[in-house]
Amino acid sequence: MFFPEPKKQEVPPAGNPAAKIAIVGDFSNAFDLRDGRPFSHYAGQILESCLHQAGLIRGEVYLTNVIKESSTLRGKYYDETRGKFTPLGMEYVERLRDELSVCGANIIVAAGAASLSALCSTHRVSQYRGYLFESTLLPGKKVIPIHHPAQALRGMYTYRYLISADLSKAKEESKFPELRRPHRTLTWSYSDIGEALYWLDYYAKQPVVGFDIEVLNYEVSCISMSSSPDLAHVFPIADRWTGEEEVLLWRGLQRALGNPESAKVAQNSLFDVHFLLTRCGIVVRGEIWDTMVAHSICYPELQKGLGFLGSIYCGSSDYWKDSVKFNDIKSES
Amino acid sequence: MGQLSDLVRPIESMTDEELLQWVIELRHRRETVRPAQQKHIKTAVKKKTAGKAHATRDAMLDMNPDDLKTILGEYDVLPGT
């Protein structure tokens, strides 16, 4: 017998297309189809709760999904392992681009891995959530990834607080369309040892100095320092100086880190301070303000990594963890 | 510093000559590939694990060319692949 193919049932987007915030989910489901709108039922309740926490209501945002067809066979649209869309899925991605290009949103919230993969060509939501990116699908539009609200239902109860925090950031970013990064100056290349020593003596006089070490082959390869949000220096040690110059550099580092009057800020200072003392003979003096410990005291149930802290506390800074590798810059330094 | 001074010698207590000798030793340690790391490189290449391959590639960039040639001579692989 001939069975005609069932008619595609799609869930239309909801909300005002002129809204300043657009939230793009992954897949439509049977609940969305029943209610005739995206983010319905339990996941929708989580989303609404998080929106309220962020000072928003559902009516203020534009809601849509990448895959509008309600289907349990997600694999035919999106390969979750590789984070890539199939040809069938790419048709929906093209439709999403056309849909969002006429939308008036200043910021697009990518809720879930498939949504982020469509908008920014990456599926690593856990790594990139909370940071602002320029969309690869719609160049010029800014995107902020968040965990999909449905994930907060499946044991990851802390995700709802991250979703609320990210939606708060989206609300602030929705006030203007352009991607505004904080202006920061980072120096890692010096004309001579004198310039490096000048900056080390500068940091020796600052009341608060943040520092971090990088280790290569179980030896310190570089040390970074900063005393304000817009200025930082990286002092390379490996493969940069002559023996005599390196002696001067170590003396300068001891002066900068050994000042008992200044507070030292570090992430996981237990490792850095211990390593500098036992492997390098540098004594770090002054109060130690450990950002990892401070964050753990305030939010013991949340992650403590530096990438996570940056997503919460660093505003519209770009994601830096994969931007520079030491091997790429050591010849330049 | 107390008892820690028995284990650690701060560079503040070193003269410039002693510190230079320490830096020379430090530079040697930095350049030398440890036996455990050599074994790790061999294992990573054999297992073809992606995450360790990146670490292996980075370690290979820092290795002494003679050591690298010796290790790679045991396998039918080319650096950078």
CSV table of N, CA, C and O in Angstrom, one decimal, chain A residues 216-217 219-220 237-239 241-243 246-247 250-251 254 277-283 285 327 330, chain B residues 1 4 8-12 14-16 19-20 22-23 26-27 29-32 34 37 58 61-62:
chain,number,residue,atom,x,y,z
A,216,LEU,N,56.2,25.3,31.8
A,216,LEU,CA,56.5,24.5,30.6
A,216,LEU,C,57.7,23.6,31.0
A,216,LEU,O,58.7,24.1,31.4
A,217,ASN,N,57.4,22.3,30.8
A,217,ASN,CA,58.5,21.3,31.2
A,217,ASN,C,58.9,21.5,32.6
A,217,ASN,O,60.1,21.4,33.0
A,219,GLU,N,59.1,24.0,34.5
A,219,GLU,CA,59.8,25.2,34.8
A,219,GLU,C,58.9,26.4,34.4
A,219,GLU,O,58.2,26.3,33.5
A,220,VAL,N,59.1,27.5,35.1
A,220,VAL,CA,58.3,28.7,34.8
A,220,VAL,C,58.7,29.2,33.4
A,220,VAL,O,59.9,29.4,33.1
A,237,ILE,N,60.2,34.2,30.0
A,237,ILE,CA,61.5,33.9,30.7
A,237,ILE,C,62.2,32.9,29.8
A,237,ILE,O,63.4,33.0,29.5
A,238,ALA,N,61.5,31.9,29.3
A,238,ALA,CA,62.2,30.9,28.5
A,238,ALA,C,62.5,31.4,27.1
A,238,ALA,O,61.6,32.1,26.5
A,239,ASP,N,63.6,31.1,26.5
A,239,ASP,CA,64.0,31.4,25.1
A,239,ASP,C,63.9,32.9,24.8
A,239,ASP,O,63.7,33.2,23.6
A,241,TRP,N,66.0,35.6,26.9
A,241,TRP,CA,67.0,36.5,27.4
A,241,TRP,C,68.3,35.7,27.4
A,241,TRP,O,68.4,34.5,27.5
A,242,THR,N,69.4,36.4,27.5
A,242,THR,CA,70.7,35.8,27.8
A,242,THR,C,70.8,35.5,29.3
A,242,THR,O,69.9,35.9,30.1
A,243,GLY,N,71.8,34.7,29.7
A,243,GLY,CA,71.9,34.3,31.1
A,243,GLY,C,72.0,35.5,32.0
A,243,GLY,O,71.3,35.6,33.1
A,246,GLU,N,68.7,37.2,32.3
A,246,GLU,CA,67.7,36.5,33.0
A,246,GLU,C,68.0,36.7,34.5
A,246,GLU,O,67.0,36.7,35.3
A,247,VAL,N,69.2,36.8,34.9
A,247,VAL,CA,69.5,37.1,36.3
A,247,VAL,C,68.8,38.4,36.8
A,247,VAL,O,68.2,38.4,37.8
A,250,TRP,N,65.1,37.9,37.1
A,250,TRP,CA,64.6,37.2,38.3
A,250,TRP,C,64.7,38.1,39.5
A,250,TRP,O,63.8,38.1,40.4
A,251,ARG,N,65.7,39.0,39.5
A,251,ARG,CA,65.8,40.0,40.6
A,251,ARG,C,64.6,40.9,40.6
A,251,ARG,O,64.0,41.2,41.6
A,254,GLN,N,61.5,39.2,41.8
A,254,GLN,CA,61.5,39.1,43.3
A,254,GLN,C,61.1,40.4,43.9
A,254,GLN,O,60.3,40.5,44.8
A,277,LEU,N,58.2,29.6,45.0
A,277,LEU,CA,59.2,29.4,46.1
A,277,LEU,C,60.1,28.2,46.0
A,277,LEU,O,61.3,28.3,46.1
A,278,THR,N,59.5,27.1,45.6
A,278,THR,CA,60.3,25.9,45.6
A,278,THR,C,61.1,25.7,44.4
A,278,THR,O,62.2,25.1,44.4
A,279,ARG,N,60.6,26.1,43.2
A,279,ARG,CA,61.3,25.9,42.0
A,279,ARG,C,62.1,27.1,41.6
A,279,ARG,O,63.1,27.0,40.8
A,280,CYS,N,61.7,28.3,42.0
A,280,CYS,CA,62.4,29.5,41.6
A,280,CYS,C,63.0,30.3,42.7
A,280,CYS,O,63.7,31.3,42.4
A,281,GLY,N,62.8,30.0,43.9
A,281,GLY,CA,63.3,30.7,45.0
A,281,GLY,C,62.8,32.1,45.2
A,281,GLY,O,63.4,33.0,45.8
A,282,ILE,N,61.6,32.4,44.7
A,282,ILE,CA,61.0,33.7,44.8
A,282,ILE,C,60.0,33.6,45.9
A,282,ILE,O,59.1,32.8,46.0
A,283,VAL,N,60.1,34.6,46.9
A,283,VAL,CA,59.2,34.6,48.0
A,283,VAL,C,58.2,35.7,47.7
A,283,VAL,O,58.5,36.8,47.5
A,285,ARG,N,55.4,38.0,49.0
A,285,ARG,CA,55.0,38.6,50.3
A,285,ARG,C,53.8,39.5,50.1
A,285,ARG,O,53.4,39.8,49.0
A,327,ASN,N,53.6,28.9,22.3
A,327,ASN,CA,54.5,28.5,21.2
A,327,ASN,C,54.3,29.4,20.0
A,327,ASN,O,55.2,29.6,19.2
A,330,LYS,N,56.3,32.8,21.3
A,330,LYS,CA,57.6,32.9,21.9
A,330,LYS,C,58.7,33.4,20.9
A,330,LYS,O,59.6,34.0,21.3
B,1,MET,N,61.1,32.5,57.3
B,1,MET,CA,61.1,31.3,56.5
B,1,MET,C,61.2,30.0,57.3
B,1,MET,O,60.7,29.0,57.0
B,4,LEU,N,61.6,26.2,56.4
B,4,LEU,CA,61.6,26.1,54.9
B,4,LEU,C,62.9,26.5,54.4
B,4,LEU,O,63.3,26.1,53.3
B,8,VAL,N,64.6,25.3,50.8
B,8,VAL,CA,64.6,26.3,49.7
B,8,VAL,C,65.6,27.4,49.9
B,8,VAL,O,65.8,27.9,51.0
B,9,ARG,N,66.3,27.8,48.8
B,9,ARG,CA,67.2,28.9,48.9
B,9,ARG,C,66.6,30.1,48.1
B,9,ARG,O,66.6,30.0,46.9
B,10,PRO,N,66.1,31.1,48.8
B,10,PRO,CA,65.6,32.2,48.1
B,10,PRO,C,66.6,32.9,47.3
B,10,PRO,O,67.8,33.0,47.7
B,11,ILE,N,66.3,33.5,46.1
B,11,ILE,CA,67.3,34.1,45.3
B,11,ILE,C,67.7,35.4,45.9
B,11,ILE,O,68.8,36.0,45.6
B,12,GLU,N,67.0,35.9,46.9
B,12,GLU,CA,67.4,37.1,47.6
B,12,GLU,C,68.7,36.9,48.4
B,12,GLU,O,69.5,37.8,48.6
B,14,MET,N,71.1,34.9,47.4
B,14,MET,CA,72.1,34.5,46.5
B,14,MET,C,72.9,35.8,46.0
B,14,MET,O,72.3,36.8,45.8
B,15,THR,N,74.2,35.6,45.8
B,15,THR,CA,75.0,36.6,45.1
B,15,THR,C,74.7,36.6,43.6
B,15,THR,O,74.1,35.6,43.1
B,16,ASP,N,75.1,37.5,42.9
B,16,ASP,CA,74.9,37.5,41.4
B,16,ASP,C,75.5,36.3,40.7
B,16,ASP,O,75.0,35.7,39.8
B,19,LEU,N,73.5,33.3,41.5
B,19,LEU,CA,72.2,33.3,40.8
B,19,LEU,C,72.5,33.0,39.3
B,19,LEU,O,71.7,32.3,38.7
B,20,LEU,N,73.6,33.4,38.8
B,20,LEU,CA,73.9,33.1,37.4
B,20,LEU,C,74.1,31.6,37.2
B,20,LEU,O,73.6,31.0,36.2
B,22,TRP,N,72.7,29.4,39.0
B,22,TRP,CA,71.4,28.8,39.2
B,22,TRP,C,70.6,28.9,37.9
B,22,TRP,O,69.9,28.0,37.5
B,23,VAL,N,70.7,30.1,37.2
B,23,VAL,CA,70.0,30.3,36.0
B,23,VAL,C,70.5,29.4,34.9
B,23,VAL,O,69.7,28.8,34.1
B,26,LEU,N,69.0,26.1,35.5
B,26,LEU,CA,67.6,26.2,35.2
B,26,LEU,C,67.3,26.1,33.7
B,26,LEU,O,66.4,25.4,33.3
B,27,ARG,N,68.2,26.8,32.9
B,27,ARG,CA,68.0,26.8,31.5
B,27,ARG,C,68.3,25.4,31.0
B,27,ARG,O,67.7,24.9,30.0
B,29,ARG,N,67.7,22.6,32.6
B,29,ARG,CA,66.6,21.8,33.0
B,29,ARG,C,65.4,22.1,32.1
B,29,ARG,O,64.6,21.2,31.7
B,30,ARG,N,65.3,23.3,31.7
B,30,ARG,CA,64.2,23.7,30.8
B,30,ARG,C,64.3,23.1,29.4
B,30,ARG,O,63.3,22.8,28.8
B,31,GLU,N,65.5,22.9,29.0
B,31,GLU,CA,65.8,22.3,27.6
B,31,GLU,C,65.7,20.8,27.6
B,31,GLU,O,65.4,20.2,26.5
B,32,THR,N,65.9,20.2,28.7
B,32,THR,CA,66.1,18.7,28.7
B,32,THR,C,64.7,18.1,28.8
B,32,THR,O,63.9,18.4,29.7
B,34,ARG,N,62.5,15.1,30.0
B,34,ARG,CA,62.6,14.1,31.0
B,34,ARG,C,62.2,12.7,30.5
B,34,ARG,O,61.4,12.7,29.6
B,37,GLN,N,58.5,12.2,30.1
B,37,GLN,CA,57.9,12.9,29.0
B,37,GLN,C,58.1,12.1,27.7
B,37,GLN,O,57.3,12.1,26.8
B,58,ASP,N,53.2,19.9,20.8
B,58,ASP,CA,53.9,21.0,21.5
B,58,ASP,C,55.2,20.6,22.1
B,58,ASP,O,56.2,21.3,22.1
B,61,LEU,N,57.9,20.3,19.6
B,61,LEU,CA,58.5,21.5,19.1
B,61,LEU,C,59.6,22.0,20.0
B,61,LEU,O,60.5,22.7,19.5
B,62,ASP,N,59.6,21.6,21.3
B,62,ASP,CA,60.6,22.0,22.2
B,62,ASP,C,61.7,21.0,22.3
B,62,ASP,O,62.7,21.3,23.1
